Amino acid sequence: MAKVLVVTSGKGGVGKTTSTAALGAALAQMGQRVVVIDFDVGLRNLDLVLGAERRVVFDLINVVQGVAKLQQALIRDKRLENLWLLPASQTRDKDALTEEGISRIIAELRTRFDWILCDSPAGIERGAMLAMRFADAAVIVTNPEVSSVRDSDRIIGMLDSKTVKAERGEMVEKHILITRYDPGRASRGEMLSIDDILEILATPLLGIIPESQDVLKASNVGSPVTLHNADSPPARAYTDAVGRLLGDSIEMTVPTERKGFMSRLLGRKAA
Amino acid sequence: MNAMTPQTRQLVRMRGRSYVAFVFSPVVPVAGWLEEVDATLARSPGFFVGKPVVLDLSALDLSSSGISHLVSSLEQRNIRVLGLEGVNEAHVTTSMPPLLTGGRNCMLAENERKDMPENRASAKEQSKAKPKPASLLIETPVRSGQSVVFTEGDVTVLGSVGSGAEIVAGGSIHVYGALRGRAMAGIEGNASARIFCQKIEAELLAIDGFYQTAEDIGDNLRHRPAQAWLAGDVMRIEPLN
């Protein structure tokens, strides 16, 4: 039974694309058949984060418009044979997306994959609306700061009213993924605490991804963080989150750096 | 609150809803007025097709048969009358459209806006001469960007009201969670309306047009259960315990 999962947030720059790539790769590593779709038409990034940017021939808009077949646009990951990408078009804009086209593509993908991950663009306009339109479940990516939390609240409201599931009177399964979390700053009160965020959003927590240089490093080499350095704190946090998505009960912790003696002595470099 | 709690039972819900209707106000002589209607229809045939029409007869003094005749004359012109207004109740028979009260004027264009906020709810007592007390219960959190408008009575929210959300009520507002958005009570001139919440972090509170923004709400009240009411022209906000 295929599951359509939208990764969304409302606010930009919180880590939707990074999270889509990491969750998609982790699911594929666990043997699931996964396709990730980039809905950010005109500002595509998912191809870069997955390291597939040099292999894009056809894209989502070509398939929506019937110029290419779905089979021609799907790109298989070089490292994980279960992971596929449907890239966005960089030369078009989001007005080229149509609901009928997306509906047809999702229906076709449902027959071939276990998980269909939709990487939503920021905002609440057409691209974001269509990314969530056919979702069965949603991961709402939130940073521990007020503007991001309020935007997430708005997006949750839309998941509950603007999706096909909501219109049928059903509920989209929703999960909060907190990214760029810095336990040190949170304990000093410089960030919203996890409890504050969950109290405001009244939605279950899927995972806490710590702020880490590993995320940037992985993006720069075109690899999902869960593949690039599976032992890094963010990779372990994403892997735990995927375990919870698959129904395992895994204790909620914030993975930290496994520090050696020297790094404890020389913890931070002065600017 | 867990937003994912599965619903075990589907409750039968009755909702109030308000619609915009055209109001016809015939004048004497009625024959002359009907000619005017014919002239309008000649210019734009089908103008009234599918549109609700209410007949305001306060300018006329018609008997039961007079009203029946007028209604059937309009029906012959393909104008179906949804309800009557301004008629003595004794003259209304069961075969006639029901008597309506409590109508308000409104701009037609405003109600034809396509971008109505989500979760909009409003109700109107249309068929009873005596308005019944009404209230709206919302069992889910009200999210940022959502607007709940209920002009006929109280609004009760079991969850929280998010920052950037708003509740507009004709009566009082009760929030059994944190109130972080805007709450506007007593909007149709009900100065005795109040606002209650479990945790006050509101962006704005208003009762009968008198308002206070977050700036004006004392820090000593923040995060506490509180109520707001009007004492004359002054809004008072005090902790509940």
Coordinates of C-alpha atoms in Angstrom, one line a residue:
Chain A
M1 CA 0.0 0.0 0.0
A2 CA 1.8 3.1 -1.2
K3 CA 1.9 6.1 1.0
V4 CA 2.1 9.7 -0.2
L5 CA 4.1 11.8 2.2
V6 CA 4.5 15.6 1.8
V7 CA 7.4 17.3 3.4
T8 CA 6.3 20.9 4.0
S9 CA 6.8 23.8 6.4
G10 CA 5.4 27.1 5.0
K11 CA 8.6 28.9 5.8
G12 CA 11.6 28.7 3.6
G13 CA 15.1 27.6 4.5
V14 CA 14.1 25.3 7.4
G15 CA 15.4 22.1 5.8
K16 CA 12.5 20.6 3.7
T17 CA 14.7 19.5 0.8
T18 CA 17.5 18.2 3.1
S19 CA 14.9 16.3 5.1
T20 CA 13.2 14.9 2.0
A21 CA 16.5 13.6 0.7
A22 CA 17.6 12.2 4.1
L23 CA 14.2 10.5 4.8
G24 CA 13.9 9.2 1.3
A25 CA 17.4 7.7 1.4
A26 CA 16.9 6.2 4.9
L27 CA 13.6 4.6 3.7
A28 CA 15.3 3.2 0.7
Q29 CA 18.2 1.8 2.8
M30 CA 15.5 0.0 4.8
G31 CA 14.4 -1.8 1.6
Q32 CA 11.4 0.4 0.8
R33 CA 10.8 1.5 -2.8
V34 CA 10.9 5.2 -2.7
V35 CA 10.4 8.1 -5.2
V36 CA 11.0 11.7 -4.2
I37 CA 9.3 14.4 -6.2
D38 CA 10.6 18.0 -6.3
F39 CA 7.6 20.4 -6.4
D40 CA 9.8 23.5 -6.3
V41 CA 9.3 24.3 -10.0
G42 CA 11.6 27.1 -11.0
L43 CA 13.9 26.8 -8.0
R44 CA 14.7 23.1 -7.9
N45 CA 17.3 21.8 -5.4
L46 CA 16.5 18.2 -4.7
D47 CA 18.4 17.1 -7.7
L48 CA 21.5 18.8 -6.3
V49 CA 21.1 17.4 -2.8
L50 CA 20.7 13.9 -4.3
G51 CA 23.7 14.4 -6.6
A52 CA 21.5 13.7 -9.7
E53 CA 21.7 17.2 -11.3
R54 CA 23.8 16.0 -14.3
R55 CA 21.4 13.3 -15.3
V56 CA 18.1 15.4 -15.5
V57 CA 16.6 15.0 -19.0
F58 CA 12.8 15.3 -18.5
D59 CA 11.1 16.8 -15.5
L60 CA 7.8 16.9 -13.6
I61 CA 6.3 19.6 -15.9
N62 CA 7.2 17.6 -19.0
V63 CA 5.2 14.7 -17.5
V64 CA 2.3 16.9 -16.4
Q65 CA 2.1 18.3 -20.0
G66 CA 2.4 14.9 -21.5
V67 CA 5.6 15.7 -23.4
A68 CA 7.4 12.9 -21.6
K69 CA 6.4 9.6 -20.1
L70 CA 6.8 9.2 -16.3
Q71 CA 9.3 6.4 -17.0
Q72 CA 11.5 8.8 -19.0
A73 CA 11.6 11.4 -16.2
L74 CA 12.4 9.2 -13.3
I75 CA 16.0 9.1 -12.3
R76 CA 17.4 6.2 -10.3
D77 CA 19.9 7.0 -7.6
K78 CA 23.4 5.7 -8.2
R79 CA 23.9 4.5 -4.7
L80 CA 20.5 3.1 -3.7
E81 CA 18.7 1.1 -6.3
N82 CA 15.4 1.6 -4.5
L83 CA 15.5 5.4 -4.6
W84 CA 14.2 7.4 -7.5
L85 CA 13.9 11.1 -8.2
L86 CA 11.3 13.0 -10.2
P87 CA 13.0 16.4 -10.7
A88 CA 11.3 19.7 -11.0
S89 CA 11.7 22.0 -14.0
Q90 CA 14.1 24.9 -13.5
T91 CA 13.0 26.9 -16.5
R92 CA 9.2 27.0 -15.8
D93 CA 7.2 28.3 -12.9
K94 CA 4.6 26.8 -10.6
D95 CA 1.7 27.9 -12.8
A96 CA 2.7 25.1 -15.1
L97 CA 1.5 22.5 -12.5
T98 CA -2.0 21.3 -12.9
E99 CA -4.1 19.4 -10.4
E100 CA -5.2 16.8 -13.0
G101 CA -1.6 16.2 -14.1
I102 CA -0.3 15.8 -10.6
S103 CA -3.2 13.5 -9.7
R104 CA -2.4 11.3 -12.7
I105 CA 1.3 11.1 -11.8
I106 CA 0.7 10.3 -8.2
A107 CA -1.8 7.6 -9.1
E108 CA 0.7 6.0 -11.5
L109 CA 3.5 6.2 -8.9
R110 CA 1.3 4.6 -6.3
T111 CA 1.3 1.4 -8.3
R112 CA 5.1 1.3 -8.5
F113 CA 6.4 2.5 -5.1
D114 CA 5.9 2.1 -1.4
W115 CA 6.6 5.7 -0.5
I116 CA 6.1 8.9 -2.6
L117 CA 7.8 11.8 -0.9
C118 CA 6.7 15.2 -2.1
D119 CA 9.2 18.0 -1.4
S120 CA 7.1 21.1 -1.1
P121 CA 8.2 24.6 -2.0
A122 CA 8.0 27.3 0.7
G123 CA 4.9 29.4 0.8
I124 CA 1.3 28.6 0.6
E125 CA 0.8 29.1 -3.1
R126 CA 0.1 26.8 -6.0
G127 CA 3.3 24.7 -5.7
A128 CA 2.9 24.1 -2.0
M129 CA -0.9 23.4 -2.3
L130 CA -0.4 20.8 -5.1
A131 CA 2.5 19.2 -3.2
M132 CA 0.1 18.5 -0.2
R133 CA -3.0 18.0 -2.3
F134 CA -2.9 14.2 -2.5
A135 CA -0.9 13.5 0.7
D136 CA -1.8 10.6 3.1
A137 CA 0.7 11.8 5.6
A138 CA 2.8 15.0 6.2
V139 CA 6.1 15.8 7.8
I140 CA 6.0 19.4 9.0
V141 CA 9.6 20.7 9.2
T142 CA 10.0 23.3 11.9
N143 CA 12.9 25.2 13.3
P144 CA 12.9 26.2 17.0
E145 CA 11.9 29.8 16.4
V146 CA 8.6 31.6 16.5
S147 CA 8.2 32.5 12.8
S148 CA 8.8 29.0 11.7
V149 CA 6.4 27.6 14.3
R150 CA 3.6 30.0 13.3
D151 CA 4.1 29.1 9.6
S152 CA 3.9 25.4 10.5
D153 CA 0.7 26.1 12.4
R154 CA -0.7 27.7 9.3
I155 CA 0.4 24.7 7.2
I156 CA -1.2 22.2 9.6
G157 CA -4.5 24.2 9.2
M158 CA -4.2 23.8 5.4
L159 CA -3.4 20.1 5.7
D160 CA -6.7 19.8 7.6
S161 CA -8.7 21.7 5.1
K162 CA -7.2 21.8 1.6
T163 CA -6.1 18.2 0.9
V164 CA -8.2 15.6 -0.9
K165 CA -8.2 13.5 2.3
A166 CA -9.5 16.4 4.4
E167 CA -12.2 17.1 1.8
R168 CA -13.3 13.5 2.1
G169 CA -13.6 14.0 5.9
E170 CA -10.5 12.0 6.7
M171 CA -7.4 13.2 8.5
V172 CA -3.9 13.6 7.0
E173 CA -1.5 11.9 9.4
K174 CA 0.8 14.7 10.6
H175 CA 4.3 14.6 12.1
I176 CA 6.5 17.4 13.4
L177 CA 10.2 17.2 12.5
I178 CA 12.3 19.7 14.4
T179 CA 15.4 20.6 12.5
R180 CA 18.5 22.8 13.3
Y181 CA 18.0 22.1 17.0
D182 CA 20.9 23.2 19.2
P183 CA 20.5 21.7 22.7
G184 CA 23.0 24.2 24.1
R185 CA 21.2 27.3 22.9
A186 CA 17.9 25.8 23.8
S187 CA 19.0 25.2 27.4
R188 CA 20.2 28.9 27.5
G189 CA 16.7 30.0 26.4
E190 CA 17.9 31.3 23.1
M191 CA 15.6 28.9 21.2
L192 CA 12.1 27.7 21.7
S193 CA 12.1 24.4 23.6
I194 CA 10.7 21.2 22.2
D195 CA 7.8 21.4 24.7
D196 CA 6.9 24.9 23.7
I197 CA 6.9 23.9 20.0
L198 CA 4.7 20.8 20.6
E199 CA 2.4 22.7 22.8
I200 CA 1.8 25.3 20.2
L201 CA 1.4 22.9 17.3
A202 CA -0.5 20.1 19.2
T203 CA 0.9 17.5 16.8
P204 CA 3.0 14.4 17.5
L205 CA 6.8 14.6 17.2
L206 CA 8.6 12.5 14.6
G207 CA 12.2 13.5 15.4
I208 CA 14.7 16.1 16.5
I209 CA 17.5 16.8 14.0
P210 CA 20.4 18.6 15.7
E211 CA 22.1 21.5 14.0
S212 CA 25.2 20.2 12.4
Q213 CA 28.0 20.9 9.9
D214 CA 27.5 17.4 8.5
V215 CA 24.2 18.5 6.9
L216 CA 26.0 21.2 4.8
K217 CA 28.9 18.9 4.0
A218 CA 26.6 16.2 2.7
S219 CA 24.6 18.7 0.6
N220 CA 27.8 20.1 -0.9
V221 CA 28.8 16.7 -2.2
G222 CA 25.3 15.8 -3.4
S223 CA 24.5 13.1 -1.0
P224 CA 21.7 12.7 1.5
V225 CA 23.1 13.1 5.0
T226 CA 22.0 9.6 6.0
L227 CA 24.2 8.2 3.2
H228 CA 27.1 10.5 3.4
N229 CA 28.0 10.0 7.0
A230 CA 25.5 7.5 8.6
D231 CA 27.2 7.8 12.0
S232 CA 26.8 11.6 12.2
P233 CA 24.2 13.0 14.7
P234 CA 21.8 14.3 12.1
A235 CA 22.0 11.0 10.1
R236 CA 21.2 9.0 13.2
A237 CA 18.3 11.4 14.0
Y238 CA 16.9 11.0 10.5
T239 CA 17.2 7.2 10.7
D240 CA 15.4 7.1 14.0
A241 CA 12.6 9.4 12.5
V242 CA 12.2 6.9 9.6
G243 CA 12.0 4.1 12.0
R244 CA 9.1 5.9 13.8
L245 CA 7.5 6.5 10.4
L246 CA 7.6 2.8 9.8
G247 CA 5.9 2.2 13.1
D248 CA 8.8 1.3 15.4
S249 CA 8.8 2.8 18.8
I250 CA 12.2 4.4 19.3
E251 CA 13.0 6.6 22.2
M252 CA 13.1 10.3 21.4
T253 CA 16.6 11.6 22.0
V254 CA 18.7 14.3 20.4
P255 CA 21.8 12.5 19.1
T256 CA 25.0 14.3 19.9
E257 CA 28.5 14.2 18.6
R258 CA 30.5 11.3 19.9
K259 CA 33.4 13.3 21.2
G260 CA 36.9 12.1 21.6
F261 CA 39.3 13.3 24.2
M262 CA 41.0 15.9 22.0
S263 CA 37.7 17.3 20.7
R264 CA 36.6 17.7 24.3
L265 CA 39.7 19.6 25.1
L266 CA 39.5 21.7 21.9
G267 CA 35.8 21.9 21.6
R268 CA 35.2 25.1 19.7
K269 CA 37.4 27.1 17.5
A270 CA 37.7 30.8 18.3
A271 CA 36.5 33.1 15.5
Chain B
M1 CA -4.0 17.5 22.9
N2 CA -3.4 14.9 20.3
A3 CA -4.6 16.0 16.9
M4 CA -4.5 12.5 15.6
T5 CA -6.9 10.9 17.9
P6 CA -9.1 8.7 15.7
Q7 CA -12.7 9.6 15.7
T8 CA -14.7 6.6 16.9
R9 CA -18.1 8.0 16.4
Q10 CA -19.5 10.3 13.7
L11 CA -21.9 12.7 15.3
V12 CA -24.9 14.1 13.5
R13 CA -24.1 17.8 13.2
M14 CA -26.5 20.6 12.4
R15 CA -25.0 23.8 11.2
G16 CA -26.3 27.2 10.7
R17 CA -25.3 29.0 7.6
S18 CA -26.1 32.4 6.2
Y19 CA -26.7 33.1 2.6
V20 CA -27.1 36.3 0.6
A21 CA -30.6 36.8 -0.8
F22 CA -32.1 39.5 -3.1
V23 CA -34.8 41.4 -1.3
F24 CA -37.7 42.6 -3.3
S25 CA -39.8 45.4 -1.8
P26 CA -42.9 45.8 -3.9
V27 CA -44.8 49.1 -3.8
V28 CA -48.3 50.1 -4.7
P29 CA -49.6 49.8 -7.2
V30 CA -48.4 46.2 -7.4
A31 CA -49.4 45.8 -11.1
G32 CA -47.0 48.7 -11.9
W33 CA -44.3 47.2 -9.8
L34 CA -44.6 43.9 -11.6
E35 CA -44.3 45.8 -14.9
E36 CA -40.9 47.1 -13.6
V37 CA -39.9 43.5 -12.8
D38 CA -40.8 42.5 -16.4
A39 CA -38.8 45.4 -17.7
T40 CA -35.8 44.2 -15.7
L41 CA -36.2 40.6 -17.0
A42 CA -36.5 41.9 -20.6
R43 CA -33.1 43.6 -20.2
S44 CA -31.4 40.6 -18.6
P45 CA -33.4 37.4 -18.8
G46 CA -32.4 34.7 -16.4
F47 CA -31.0 37.3 -14.0
F48 CA -32.8 35.9 -11.0
V49 CA -32.6 32.2 -12.0
G50 CA -31.2 30.2 -9.2
K51 CA -30.9 33.2 -6.9
P52 CA -32.7 33.2 -3.5
V53 CA -35.3 36.0 -3.4
V54 CA -36.9 37.3 -0.2
L55 CA -40.1 39.4 -0.5
D56 CA -40.3 42.3 1.9
L57 CA -43.9 43.3 2.1
S58 CA -43.6 45.9 4.8
A59 CA -44.6 48.7 2.4
L60 CA -47.8 46.9 1.5
D61 CA -50.8 45.8 3.4
L62 CA -51.9 42.6 1.7
S63 CA -54.3 39.9 2.7
S64 CA -53.4 36.2 2.5
S65 CA -54.9 35.9 -0.9
G66 CA -53.0 39.0 -2.0
I67 CA -49.7 37.6 -0.8
S68 CA -50.4 34.2 -2.6
H69 CA -51.3 36.0 -5.8
L70 CA -48.1 38.1 -5.7
V71 CA -45.9 35.0 -5.0
S72 CA -47.5 33.1 -7.8
S73 CA -47.1 36.1 -10.2
L74 CA -43.4 36.0 -9.4
E75 CA -43.2 32.3 -9.9
Q76 CA -44.8 32.7 -13.4
R77 CA -41.8 34.9 -14.1
N78 CA -39.4 32.1 -12.9
I79 CA -38.6 34.0 -9.7
R80 CA -38.9 31.6 -6.7
V81 CA -39.5 33.3 -3.4
L82 CA -37.5 31.8 -0.5
G83 CA -39.2 33.7 2.3
L84 CA -41.4 36.6 3.3
E85 CA -40.5 39.5 5.5
G86 CA -42.6 42.3 7.0
V87 CA -45.8 40.4 7.0
N88 CA -48.3 39.9 9.8
E89 CA -47.8 36.3 10.9
A90 CA -51.5 35.7 10.8
H91 CA -51.6 36.2 7.0
V92 CA -48.9 33.5 6.4
T93 CA -50.4 30.1 5.5
T94 CA -48.4 26.9 5.2
S95 CA -48.5 26.9 1.4
M96 CA -46.6 30.2 1.4
P97 CA -42.8 30.7 1.8
P98 CA -41.8 30.9 5.5
L99 CA -41.6 34.2 7.4
L100 CA -38.1 35.4 8.0
T101 CA -36.8 37.9 10.5
G102 CA -33.4 39.2 11.6
G103 CA -32.1 39.9 8.1
R104 CA -29.2 42.3 7.8
N105 CA -28.1 44.4 4.9
C106 CA -24.9 43.6 3.3
M107 CA -22.7 44.4 0.3
L108 CA -23.3 41.7 -2.4
A109 CA -19.8 41.9 -3.7
E110 CA -18.2 41.2 -0.4
N111 CA -20.1 38.0 0.0
E112 CA -19.1 36.8 -3.4
R113 CA -15.4 36.8 -2.4
K114 CA -13.9 33.5 -3.5
D115 CA -11.2 33.4 -0.8
M116 CA -13.3 32.8 2.2
P117 CA -11.2 31.9 5.1
E118 CA -11.2 28.2 6.0
N119 CA -13.4 26.9 8.7
R120 CA -15.8 29.7 8.4
A121 CA -19.0 29.2 10.2
S122 CA -21.9 31.5 10.8
A123 CA -25.5 30.9 11.5
K124 CA -28.7 32.6 11.3
E125 CA -32.1 31.9 12.7
Q126 CA -34.2 32.1 9.6
S127 CA -37.5 30.4 10.3
K128 CA -38.3 31.2 13.9
A129 CA -39.6 34.6 15.0
K130 CA -37.9 34.2 18.4
P131 CA -34.2 33.8 18.1
K132 CA -32.8 30.8 20.1
P133 CA -29.5 31.1 22.0
A134 CA -26.8 29.6 19.7
S135 CA -23.3 28.5 20.3
L136 CA -20.5 27.0 18.2
L137 CA -18.2 24.3 19.5
I138 CA -14.8 23.7 17.9
E139 CA -13.1 20.6 19.0
T140 CA -9.8 21.1 17.1
P141 CA -7.1 23.7 17.5
V142 CA -7.7 26.8 15.5
R143 CA -4.6 27.2 13.3
S144 CA -2.7 30.3 12.2
G145 CA -4.5 31.9 9.3
Q146 CA -7.9 30.3 10.1
S147 CA -10.8 32.5 10.8
V148 CA -13.9 31.4 12.7
V149 CA -16.8 33.8 12.3
F150 CA -20.0 33.1 14.3
T151 CA -22.2 36.2 14.7
E152 CA -25.1 34.5 16.3
G153 CA -23.7 33.5 19.7
D154 CA -20.9 32.1 21.7
V155 CA -17.8 30.3 20.4
T156 CA -16.1 27.6 22.5
V157 CA -12.7 26.2 21.4
L158 CA -11.4 23.1 23.1
G159 CA -7.9 23.5 21.7
S160 CA -5.7 26.5 21.3
V161 CA -6.1 29.4 19.0
G162 CA -2.8 29.9 17.2
S163 CA -0.9 33.1 16.6
G164 CA -2.4 34.6 13.5
A165 CA -5.8 32.9 13.9
E166 CA -9.0 34.8 14.7
I167 CA -12.3 34.1 16.4
V168 CA -15.1 36.4 15.8
A169 CA -18.3 35.9 17.9
G170 CA -21.6 37.7 18.4
G171 CA -21.5 36.4 22.0
S172 CA -18.7 35.4 24.3
I173 CA -15.6 33.4 23.4
H174 CA -14.3 30.5 25.5
V175 CA -10.9 29.0 24.8
Y176 CA -9.9 25.9 26.8
G177 CA -6.3 26.2 25.6
A178 CA -3.9 29.0 24.9
L179 CA -5.3 32.0 23.2
R180 CA -2.4 33.3 21.0
G181 CA -4.4 34.8 18.2
R182 CA -7.1 37.4 18.0
A183 CA -10.5 37.2 19.8
M184 CA -13.3 39.5 19.0
A185 CA -16.4 39.0 21.1
G186 CA -19.8 40.8 21.0
I187 CA -19.2 42.1 17.5
E188 CA -22.8 43.1 16.9
G189 CA -23.1 45.4 19.8
N190 CA -23.1 43.0 22.7
A191 CA -21.3 44.9 25.4
S192 CA -21.9 42.1 28.0
A193 CA -19.9 39.5 26.0
R194 CA -16.8 38.2 27.6
I195 CA -13.6 36.4 26.6
F196 CA -12.3 33.5 28.7
C197 CA -9.2 31.5 28.1
Q198 CA -7.0 29.0 29.9
K199 CA -3.8 30.8 28.9
I200 CA -3.7 34.4 27.7
E201 CA -1.1 35.2 25.1
A202 CA -3.5 37.0 22.8
E203 CA -2.5 39.3 19.9
L204 CA -5.7 41.2 20.3
L205 CA -8.8 41.1 22.4
A206 CA -11.9 43.1 21.4
I207 CA -15.4 43.3 22.9
D208 CA -18.1 45.3 21.1
G209 CA -15.5 47.3 19.2
F210 CA -13.3 48.1 22.3
Y211 CA -10.0 46.5 21.9
Q212 CA -6.6 45.9 23.4
T213 CA -3.5 44.7 21.7
A214 CA -0.8 42.4 23.1
E215 CA 1.1 45.6 24.1
D216 CA -1.7 46.7 26.4
I217 CA -2.1 43.4 28.1
G218 CA -0.1 43.3 31.3
D219 CA 2.9 41.0 31.6
N220 CA 1.7 39.8 34.9
L221 CA -1.4 38.2 33.2
R222 CA 0.6 36.4 30.5
H223 CA 0.3 32.6 30.4
R224 CA -2.4 32.6 33.0
P225 CA -6.1 31.8 32.8
A226 CA -7.9 35.1 32.4
Q227 CA -11.1 36.7 31.4
A228 CA -11.9 40.0 29.7
W229 CA -15.0 42.1 29.9
L230 CA -16.2 45.6 29.4
A231 CA -16.8 47.9 32.4
G232 CA -18.4 50.9 30.6
D233 CA -15.9 52.0 28.0
V234 CA -13.0 50.3 29.6
M235 CA -11.8 46.7 28.9
R236 CA -10.9 44.9 32.0
I237 CA -8.7 41.8 31.9
E238 CA -8.2 39.8 35.1
P239 CA -6.8 36.4 36.1
L240 CA -9.5 33.8 36.6
N241 CA -8.1 32.5 39.9

